[in-house]
PDB file of C-alpha atoms in Angstrom:
ATOM      1  CA  MET A   1       0.000   0.000   0.000  1.00 72.00           C
ATOM      2  CA  GLU A   2       2.848   2.384   0.820  1.00 74.00           C
ATOM      3  CA  ASN A   3       4.344   1.971  -2.655  1.00 80.00           C
ATOM      4  CA  LEU A   4       0.941   2.486  -4.239  1.00 78.00           C
ATOM      5  CA  LEU A   5       0.615   5.816  -2.424  1.00 77.00           C
ATOM      6  CA  LYS A   6       4.105   6.857  -3.490  1.00 76.00           C
ATOM      7  CA  ILE A   7       3.291   6.095  -7.113  1.00 80.00           C
ATOM      8  CA  ALA A   8       0.004   7.978  -6.849  1.00 76.00           C
ATOM      9  CA  VAL A   9       1.725  11.039  -5.396  1.00 71.00           C
ATOM     10  CA  ALA A  10       4.520  10.944  -7.987  1.00 71.00           C
ATOM     11  CA  GLY A  11       1.986  10.631 -10.804  1.00 72.00           C
ATOM     12  CA  SER A  12      -0.484  13.138  -9.340  1.00 72.00           C
ATOM     13  CA  VAL A  13      -3.253  10.552  -9.586  1.00 76.00           C
ATOM     14  CA  LYS A  14      -5.704   9.295  -7.012  1.00 78.00           C
ATOM     15  CA  ALA A  15      -4.668   6.164  -5.142  1.00 80.00           C
ATOM     16  CA  GLU A  16      -8.147   4.649  -5.525  1.00 81.00           C
ATOM     17  CA  TRP A  17      -8.005   5.039  -9.297  1.00 83.00           C
ATOM     18  CA  LEU A  18      -4.509   3.557  -9.431  1.00 85.00           C
ATOM     19  CA  ALA A  19      -5.512   0.554  -7.318  1.00 88.00           C
ATOM     20  CA  THR A  20      -8.957  -0.132  -8.755  1.00 89.00           C
ATOM     21  CA  GLY A  21      -9.436   1.888 -11.933  1.00 86.00           C
ATOM     22  CA  ARG A  22     -12.536   3.470 -10.396  1.00 83.00           C
ATOM     23  CA  GLY A  23     -13.267   7.136  -9.866  1.00 80.00           C
ATOM     24  CA  ALA A  24     -11.425  10.189 -11.106  1.00 77.00           C
ATOM     25  CA  MET A  25      -7.884   9.555 -12.255  1.00 77.00           C
ATOM     26  CA  VAL A  26      -6.315  12.951 -11.618  1.00 73.00           C
ATOM     27  CA  MET A  27      -5.956  14.563  -8.231  1.00 58.00           C
ATOM     28  CA  PRO A  28      -8.054  17.737  -8.158  1.00 55.00           C
ATOM     29  CA  SER A  29      -5.092  19.557  -6.610  1.00 49.00           C
ATOM     30  CA  ALA A  30      -2.668  18.831  -9.440  1.00 48.00           C
ATOM     31  CA  GLY A  31      -1.062  22.074 -10.511  1.00 52.00           C
ATOM     32  CA  LYS A  32      -2.643  24.145  -7.731  1.00 53.00           C
ATOM     33  CA  PRO A  33      -0.513  26.149  -5.324  1.00 55.00           C
ATOM     34  CA  ALA A  34      -0.395  24.511  -1.882  1.00 53.00           C
ATOM     35  CA  ASP A  35      -2.472  27.268  -0.302  1.00 53.00           C
ATOM     36  CA  GLN A  36      -5.360  26.416  -2.656  1.00 56.00           C
ATOM     37  CA  ILE A  37      -5.436  22.720  -1.774  1.00 60.00           C
ATOM     38  CA  THR A  38      -8.420  21.925   0.418  1.00 61.00           C
ATOM     39  CA  ASP A  39      -8.265  19.949   3.649  1.00 58.00           C
ATOM     40  CA  LEU A  40     -10.339  17.248   1.943  1.00 57.00           C
ATOM     41  CA  GLN A  41      -7.709  16.886  -0.772  1.00 61.00           C
ATOM     42  CA  LEU A  42      -4.901  16.807   1.809  1.00 63.00           C
ATOM     43  CA  SER A  43      -6.775  14.156   3.779  1.00 63.00           C
ATOM     44  CA  GLU A  44      -6.140  11.822   0.834  1.00 68.00           C
ATOM     45  CA  PHE A  45      -2.616  11.495   2.287  1.00 72.00           C
ATOM     46  CA  ALA A  46      -2.680  13.016   5.772  1.00 74.00           C
ATOM     47  CA  LEU A  47      -4.076  11.020   8.685  1.00 77.00           C
ATOM     48  CA  THR A  48      -4.143  13.819  11.275  1.00 83.00           C
ATOM     49  CA  ASP A  49      -4.541  17.594  11.421  1.00 83.00           C
ATOM     50  CA  TYR A  50      -0.819  17.876  12.159  1.00 86.00           C
ATOM     51  CA  GLU A  51       0.036  15.918   9.021  1.00 84.00           C
ATOM     52  CA  GLN A  52      -2.227  18.204   6.995  1.00 79.00           C
ATOM     53  CA  ARG A  53      -0.447  21.253   8.411  1.00 84.00           C
ATOM     54  CA  VAL A  54       2.963  19.739   7.672  1.00 84.00           C
ATOM     55  CA  LEU A  55       1.976  18.825   4.107  1.00 81.00           C
ATOM     56  CA  ARG A  56       0.531  22.271   3.437  1.00 81.00           C
ATOM     57  CA  ALA A  57       3.708  23.967   4.714  1.00 84.00           C
ATOM     58  CA  PHE A  58       6.020  21.434   3.031  1.00 84.00           C
ATOM     59  CA  ARG A  59       4.439  22.011  -0.377  1.00 80.00           C
ATOM     60  CA  ASN A  60       5.154  25.743  -0.128  1.00 82.00           C
ATOM     61  CA  LEU A  61       8.885  25.284   0.525  1.00 84.00           C
ATOM     62  CA  GLU A  62      11.705  25.774  -1.961  1.00 86.00           C
ATOM     63  CA  HIS A  63      13.661  22.657  -2.960  1.00 82.00           C
ATOM     64  CA  ARG A  64      16.630  23.485  -0.720  1.00 85.00           C
ATOM     65  CA  SER A  65      14.346  23.789   2.301  1.00 88.00           C
ATOM     66  CA  VAL A  66      12.542  20.556   1.400  1.00 85.00           C
ATOM     67  CA  SER A  67      15.858  18.695   1.466  1.00 89.00           C
ATOM     68  CA  ALA A  68      16.686  20.134   4.891  1.00 90.00           C
ATOM     69  CA  ILE A  69      13.279  19.145   6.292  1.00 89.00           C
ATOM     70  CA  VAL A  70      13.618  15.586   4.988  1.00 88.00           C
ATOM     71  CA  ILE A  71      17.075  15.238   6.550  1.00 91.00           C
ATOM     72  CA  LEU A  72      15.790  16.648   9.848  1.00 92.00           C
ATOM     73  CA  ALA A  73      12.739  14.344   9.908  1.00 89.00           C
ATOM     74  CA  GLU A  74      14.827  11.268   9.126  1.00 91.00           C
ATOM     75  CA  SER A  75      17.343  12.121  11.840  1.00 93.00           C
ATOM     76  CA  LEU A  76      14.535  12.582  14.369  1.00 92.00           C
ATOM     77  CA  VAL A  77      13.220   9.123  13.500  1.00 89.00           C
ATOM     78  CA  VAL A  78      16.663   7.599  14.019  1.00 88.00           C
ATOM     79  CA  GLN A  79      17.067   9.415  17.353  1.00 87.00           C
ATOM     80  CA  GLY A  80      13.647   8.186  18.467  1.00 83.00           C
ATOM     81  CA  LYS A  81      14.549   4.604  17.628  1.00 79.00           C
ATOM     82  CA  ARG A  82      17.808   4.907  19.557  1.00 75.00           C
ATOM     83  CA  GLY A  83      15.949   6.278  22.578  1.00 71.00           C
ATOM     84  CA  ARG A  84      13.510   3.367  22.547  1.00 69.00           C
ATOM     85  CA  ILE A  85      16.355   0.861  22.312  1.00 67.00           C
ATOM     86  CA  GLN A  86      18.182   2.442  25.273  1.00 66.00           C
ATOM     87  CA  GLN A  87      14.994   2.544  27.361  1.00 65.00           C
ATOM     88  CA  GLY A  88      14.092  -1.065  26.564  1.00 59.00           C
TER      89      GLY A  88
END
C-alpha cells in the first residue's frame, strides 16, 4: 500500500483510481498552489490535522528547504529509535 501511495503522489493521480481503476484519475489539486489545496484533498494522504499542516507547509517550501526538512525528519526518527532501544 505504501508503494501504491508513493506512485500515486509521484503521478499526481488518485490512489483509488490507481488501485482499482474506479473514480477520477487525476488529483483535483494537481497544478494548484499549496495554499489552494483543500483539507479534503490533503486528507487523501494526511491522517491527522498535524500531518495536513505539515503537508501544506512542506508544499510551499523551496527545494533546498525541502531537502533540509527531509534530513531533519529522518534524523529525528533515528534518534527516536535509539531512545527506545536504550529505554528497553
